[in-house]
Tab-separated table of C-alpha atoms and ligand atoms in Angstrom:
chain	number	residue	atom	x	y	z
A	1	UNK	CA	-22.190	117.487	-27.304
A	2	UNK	CA	-20.601	117.133	-23.691
A	3	UNK	CA	-19.228	120.106	-21.710
A	4	UNK	CA	-15.913	119.838	-19.798
A	5	UNK	CA	-15.198	122.267	-16.898
A	6	UNK	CA	-11.467	122.427	-16.503
A	7	UNK	CA	-10.288	123.284	-12.896
A	8	UNK	CA	-6.609	124.109	-11.453
A	9	UNK	CA	-4.349	122.639	-13.837
A	10	UNK	CA	-6.410	122.282	-16.793
A	11	UNK	CA	-7.193	125.755	-17.834
A	12	UNK	CA	-6.555	124.978	-21.344
A	13	UNK	CA	-7.491	121.719	-22.940
A	14	UNK	CA	-4.656	121.291	-25.801
A	15	UNK	CA	-6.013	118.026	-26.828
A	16	UNK	CA	-8.820	119.988	-28.321
A	17	UNK	CA	-8.684	120.000	-32.119
A	18	UNK	CA	-9.552	123.035	-34.234
A	19	UNK	CA	-10.261	125.223	-31.251
A	20	UNK	CA	-12.727	128.227	-31.591
A	21	UNK	CA	-13.420	130.669	-28.652
A	22	UNK	CA	-16.908	132.240	-27.955
A	23	UNK	CA	-17.726	135.005	-25.904
A	24	UNK	CA	-21.197	134.557	-24.573
A	25	UNK	CA	-23.316	136.893	-22.055
A	26	UNK	CA	-25.975	135.433	-19.555
A	27	UNK	CA	-28.562	137.143	-17.355
A	28	UNK	CA	-26.348	136.137	-14.450
A	29	UNK	CA	-23.520	138.141	-15.391
A	30	UNK	CA	-20.248	137.321	-16.349
A	31	UNK	CA	-19.126	133.686	-16.962
A	32	UNK	CA	-15.729	132.472	-15.884
A	33	UNK	CA	-14.376	133.391	-19.585
A	34	UNK	CA	-15.015	132.508	-23.092
A	35	UNK	CA	-16.261	128.858	-24.212
A	36	UNK	CA	-13.957	126.830	-26.317
A	37	UNK	CA	-15.425	124.678	-28.926
A	38	UNK	CA	-13.708	121.961	-30.749
A	39	UNK	CA	-12.975	118.065	-31.026
A	40	UNK	CA	-11.811	115.815	-28.434
A	41	UNK	CA	-11.076	112.406	-29.686
A	42	UNK	CA	-13.261	113.041	-32.618
A	43	UNK	CA	-16.320	114.502	-30.870
A	44	UNK	CA	-17.394	117.685	-30.462
A	45	UNK	CA	-17.014	119.114	-27.000
A	46	UNK	CA	-17.425	122.826	-25.293
A	47	UNK	CA	-14.669	123.808	-22.833
A	48	UNK	CA	-14.809	126.019	-20.043
A	49	UNK	CA	-11.987	127.035	-17.425
A	50	UNK	CA	-13.499	127.562	-14.147
A	51	UNK	CA	-10.976	129.774	-12.757
A	52	UNK	CA	-10.671	131.770	-15.991
A	53	UNK	CA	-8.356	131.321	-18.708
A	54	UNK	CA	-5.421	132.999	-16.698
A	55	UNK	CA	-6.338	131.204	-13.204
A	56	UNK	CA	-7.417	134.404	-11.918
A	57	UNK	CA	-10.854	133.718	-10.246
A	58	UNK	CA	-10.943	132.250	-6.954
A	59	UNK	CA	-13.212	129.529	-5.680
A	60	UNK	CA	-15.694	131.662	-3.781
A	61	UNK	CA	-15.535	134.511	-6.744
A	62	UNK	CA	-16.731	132.056	-9.537
A	63	UNK	CA	-20.030	132.789	-11.213
A	64	UNK	CA	-21.502	129.356	-11.109
A	65	UNK	CA	-24.649	130.430	-12.056
A	66	UNK	CA	-23.649	132.121	-15.224
A	67	UNK	CA	-21.239	129.229	-16.135
A	68	UNK	CA	-24.181	126.519	-15.885
A	69	UNK	CA	-26.748	128.984	-17.192
A	70	UNK	CA	-24.555	128.948	-20.544
A	71	UNK	CA	-24.093	125.221	-20.786
A	72	UNK	CA	-27.989	124.787	-20.597
A	73	UNK	CA	-28.184	127.378	-23.164
A	74	UNK	CA	-26.033	125.224	-25.431
A	75	UNK	CA	-28.275	122.414	-24.641
A	76	UNK	CA	-25.171	120.370	-23.926
A	77	UNK	CA	-25.707	116.656	-23.213
A	78	UNK	CA	-23.977	116.575	-19.741
A	79	UNK	CA	-21.080	117.967	-17.974
A	80	UNK	CA	-17.831	116.393	-16.913
A	81	UNK	CA	-16.402	118.778	-14.248
A	82	UNK	CA	-12.738	118.404	-13.411
A	83	UNK	CA	-11.765	119.019	-10.372
A	84	UNK	CA	-8.265	118.815	-8.068
A	85	UNK	CA	-8.696	117.979	-4.574
A	86	UNK	CA	-7.123	117.084	-1.296
A	87	UNK	CA	-7.210	113.331	0.054
A	88	UNK	CA	-8.787	112.707	3.352
A	89	UNK	CA	-9.446	109.043	3.308
A	90	UNK	CA	-6.312	106.779	3.512
A	91	UNK	CA	-6.121	105.125	0.110
A	92	UNK	CA	-6.887	108.479	-1.375
A	93	UNK	CA	-3.217	109.319	-2.056
A	94	UNK	CA	-1.776	112.052	-4.270
A	95	UNK	CA	-2.148	110.998	-7.986
A	96	UNK	CA	-5.520	109.265	-7.413
A	97	UNK	CA	-8.273	109.798	-9.874
A	98	UNK	CA	-11.729	109.555	-7.982
A	99	UNK	CA	-15.233	109.644	-9.186
A	100	UNK	CA	-16.991	111.020	-6.225
A	101	UNK	CA	-20.674	109.825	-5.679
A	102	UNK	CA	-21.832	112.021	-2.655
A	103	UNK	CA	-21.163	115.680	-1.794
A	104	UNK	CA	-21.106	117.577	1.543
A	105	UNK	CA	-21.563	121.374	1.167
A	106	UNK	CA	-19.327	123.805	3.535
A	107	UNK	CA	-19.725	126.586	1.534
A	108	UNK	CA	-21.213	129.979	2.483
A	109	UNK	CA	-22.216	133.203	0.788
A	110	UNK	CA	-22.367	131.851	-2.756
A	111	UNK	CA	-25.103	132.431	-5.211
A	112	UNK	CA	-26.111	128.671	-4.928
A	113	UNK	CA	-29.532	128.920	-6.701
A	114	UNK	CA	-31.496	129.880	-9.878
A	115	UNK	CA	-34.604	129.680	-7.806
A	116	UNK	CA	-34.973	133.034	-6.183
A	117	UNK	CA	-35.856	136.761	-6.565
A	118	UNK	CA	-39.242	137.974	-6.815
A	119	UNK	CA	-41.809	136.039	-9.274
A	120	UNK	CA	-39.917	133.056	-8.772
A	121	UNK	CA	-41.974	130.008	-7.462
A	122	UNK	CA	-40.326	128.399	-4.482
A	123	UNK	CA	-38.381	125.152	-5.637
A	124	UNK	CA	-36.879	121.935	-4.106
A	125	UNK	CA	-34.917	120.159	-6.314
A	126	UNK	CA	-34.244	116.695	-5.360
A	127	UNK	CA	-30.229	116.516	-4.630
A	128	UNK	CA	-30.251	112.806	-2.918
A	129	UNK	CA	-27.810	111.669	-5.499
A	130	UNK	CA	-25.938	114.679	-6.557
A	131	UNK	CA	-24.139	113.260	-9.528
A	132	UNK	CA	-25.386	111.870	-12.648
A	133	UNK	CA	-25.460	108.050	-12.266
A	134	UNK	CA	-25.039	107.510	-16.041
A	135	UNK	CA	-22.368	110.089	-16.521
A	136	UNK	CA	-20.376	108.316	-13.374
A	137	UNK	CA	-20.875	105.130	-15.096
A	138	UNK	CA	-19.477	106.826	-18.428
A	139	UNK	CA	-16.462	107.913	-16.517
A	140	UNK	CA	-16.030	104.382	-14.886
A	141	UNK	CA	-15.993	102.583	-18.265
A	142	UNK	CA	-14.057	105.192	-20.259
A	143	UNK	CA	-11.444	104.715	-17.375
A	144	UNK	CA	-11.490	100.846	-17.705
A	145	UNK	CA	-11.102	101.101	-21.650
A	146	UNK	CA	-8.303	103.602	-21.210
A	147	UNK	CA	-6.302	101.353	-18.745
A	148	UNK	CA	-6.767	104.122	-15.927
A	149	UNK	CA	-7.384	103.052	-12.343
A	150	UNK	CA	-10.138	105.136	-10.811
A	151	UNK	CA	-11.799	104.978	-7.436
A	152	UNK	CA	-15.418	104.689	-7.883
A	153	UNK	CA	-17.227	106.552	-5.131
A	154	UNK	CA	-16.161	108.961	-2.436
A	155	UNK	CA	-17.899	111.641	-0.512
A	156	UNK	CA	-16.722	115.168	-1.670
A	157	UNK	CA	-16.440	117.687	1.191
A	158	UNK	CA	-16.694	121.343	-0.232
A	159	UNK	CA	-15.117	124.028	1.658
A	160	UNK	CA	-15.364	127.705	1.082
A	161	UNK	CA	-11.696	128.881	0.626
A	162	UNK	CA	-9.680	130.385	-0.763
A	163	UNK	CA	-7.571	129.283	2.447
A	164	UNK	CA	-6.793	125.545	2.735
A	165	UNK	CA	-8.308	123.835	6.105
A	166	UNK	CA	-7.113	123.518	9.092
A	167	UNK	CA	-6.106	119.934	10.281
A	168	UNK	CA	-9.037	120.072	13.071
A	169	UNK	CA	-11.290	120.931	10.307
A	170	UNK	CA	-10.248	118.268	8.223
A	171	UNK	CA	-10.585	115.654	11.193
A	172	UNK	CA	-14.252	117.022	11.396
A	173	UNK	CA	-14.779	116.515	7.597
A	174	UNK	CA	-13.581	113.013	8.209
A	175	UNK	CA	-15.973	112.378	11.174
A	176	UNK	CA	-18.492	113.777	8.789
A	177	UNK	CA	-18.040	111.119	6.142
A	178	UNK	CA	-16.101	113.241	3.662
A	179	UNK	CA	-13.497	111.136	1.743
A	180	UNK	CA	-11.844	114.235	0.023
A	181	UNK	CA	-11.863	118.015	0.011
A	182	UNK	CA	-12.439	120.567	-2.736
A	183	UNK	CA	-13.717	124.142	-3.116
A	184	UNK	CA	-15.579	124.225	-6.277
A	185	UNK	CA	-17.756	121.008	-6.180
A	186	UNK	CA	-20.466	123.508	-4.841
A	187	UNK	CA	-22.799	125.089	-5.717
A	188	UNK	CA	-21.911	123.906	-9.366
A	189	UNK	CA	-23.450	120.578	-9.045
A	190	UNK	CA	-26.302	121.640	-7.402
A	191	UNK	CA	-27.082	124.321	-9.854
A	192	UNK	CA	-26.654	121.738	-13.001
A	193	UNK	CA	-29.364	119.683	-11.189
A	194	UNK	CA	-31.821	122.701	-10.963
A	195	UNK	CA	-31.278	123.047	-14.704
A	196	UNK	CA	-31.761	119.331	-15.300
A	197	UNK	CA	-28.324	118.927	-16.725
A	198	UNK	CA	-26.341	115.751	-16.125
A	199	UNK	CA	-23.159	116.250	-14.187
A	200	UNK	CA	-20.500	114.290	-12.940
A	201	UNK	CA	-17.304	115.060	-11.181
A	202	UNK	CA	-13.593	113.583	-12.030
A	203	UNK	CA	-11.330	114.567	-9.120
A	204	UNK	CA	-7.756	114.410	-9.044
A	205	UNK	CA	-6.109	114.082	-5.823
A	206	UNK	CA	-2.944	116.334	-5.758
A	207	UNK	CA	-2.277	116.601	-1.954
A	208	UNK	CA	-2.977	115.069	1.521
A	209	UNK	CA	-5.515	117.158	2.931
A	210	UNK	CA	-4.085	119.008	6.091
A	211	UNK	CA	-2.806	117.153	8.948
A	212	UNK	CA	-2.966	113.882	6.819
A	213	UNK	CA	0.362	111.782	5.356
A	214	UNK	CA	3.074	114.294	4.116
A	215	UNK	CA	0.799	117.225	5.069
A	216	UNK	CA	0.750	116.752	8.637
A	217	UNK	CA	2.722	119.973	9.483
A	218	UNK	CA	1.632	121.899	6.392
A	219	UNK	CA	0.678	121.998	2.702
A	220	UNK	CA	3.323	122.176	0.500
A	221	UNK	CA	1.670	123.807	-2.813
A	222	UNK	CA	5.217	123.677	-4.737
A	223	UNK	CA	4.548	119.709	-4.709
A	224	UNK	CA	0.920	120.025	-5.513
A	225	UNK	CA	1.584	121.345	-9.130
A	226	UNK	CA	3.853	118.391	-10.346
A	227	UNK	CA	1.201	115.811	-9.173
A	228	UNK	CA	-1.415	117.895	-10.875
A	229	UNK	CA	0.247	117.776	-14.393
A	230	UNK	CA	1.061	114.342	-14.274
A	231	UNK	CA	-2.412	113.320	-13.347
A	232	UNK	CA	-4.148	115.648	-15.443
A	233	UNK	CA	-2.726	113.828	-18.369
A	234	UNK	CA	-4.490	110.593	-17.265
A	235	UNK	CA	-7.875	112.569	-16.530
A	236	UNK	CA	-7.713	113.832	-20.039
A	237	UNK	CA	-7.332	110.373	-21.410
A	238	UNK	CA	-10.423	109.334	-19.806
A	239	UNK	CA	-12.651	112.179	-20.838
A	240	UNK	CA	-11.531	111.644	-24.620
A	241	UNK	CA	-12.706	108.007	-23.731
A	242	UNK	CA	-15.849	109.415	-22.284
A	243	UNK	CA	-17.078	111.822	-25.087
A	244	UNK	CA	-16.500	109.174	-27.603
A	245	UNK	CA	-19.566	108.108	-29.645
A	246	UNK	CA	-21.581	111.280	-28.502
A	247	UNK	CA	-22.691	113.627	-31.105
B	1	HPA	N1	-8.092	121.280	0.239
B	1	HPA	C1	-9.212	122.150	-0.263
B	1	HPA	N2	-9.337	122.133	-1.760
B	1	HPA	C2	-8.313	121.756	-2.455
B	1	HPA	C3	-7.425	120.959	-1.737
B	1	HPA	C4	-7.287	120.901	-0.083
B	1	HPA	O1	-6.487	120.314	0.386
B	1	HPA	N3	-6.057	120.417	-2.481
B	1	HPA	C5	-6.644	120.880	-3.640
B	1	HPA	N4	-7.964	121.416	-3.655
C-alpha cells in the first residue's frame, strides 16, 4: 500500500473509492488529521492532507514527525508527496509538473529529526540523494503511460514561510541552484529517510516565484488557485498510474 500526502489544492482525494477515515495517535502528538484509506484506480492507498482537511495548518505548524511516524506505523510501501511550488527556473512556468531530485533546506525552528532526546543515540542518516530513485522512476514512467508531460529532475528550495519570498531571496535561491520553491518539502523528506521510508515528490508549479515572470511586482494568489485545480487533476492521473500494480 502506498501513501499519498496531499498539499495545497489536494485536501481531499475525490478519486478515492470506498473511503474510510481513521484517527490515529502518535508519540509525537497530533498528525495533520485523520488518515483516509481507500482504493485509487483499484489499488489500496492511504491519504493524508498535510495542511489538515480544512486547510488550516500552516507549513511551519505541520507536525511532520507525527505524519511520517504514522505512515511508518502502517508499513506503507512508499510515500508520494504532492506539493505546490513557485517556479524559479525559466522553463518551470505555472502548470508544469515536476519530479524534483534535490533539496536545499532553508527552513528553521521545525522539529526536523526523530533522533533526539535523552537515550537516543546520535544518528546521521545519509541524505545525498534525498528522494527515492525507484519512486521517482515510478512517477516518471506513470506520467509517460498517462500521457502527461513532467520535468524529471529539479532542485527544490524549501523556505520557512508562511509569507512568500522577496525577489531578492528568490535571486539568492536561484544562485544557490534552486529551481523551484515551496514550504513543505522539509523536514518531511528527511524524516521519511530517517525511518527508511521511500519518498518522492510530485510538484505542481502554481506561480512564478517572486520577481519572476508575471510575479515581477507581486504574486497574485487568486490566479494561483485556478492553475492549481487544473494541474492537480493531471497530478492525480499520474498518481493513479503510479499506484497501479501495487498490493
Ligand atoms: N514560494 C513558496 N512556496 C510556494 C510558492 C512560492 O512562490 N508557491 C507555492 N508554494
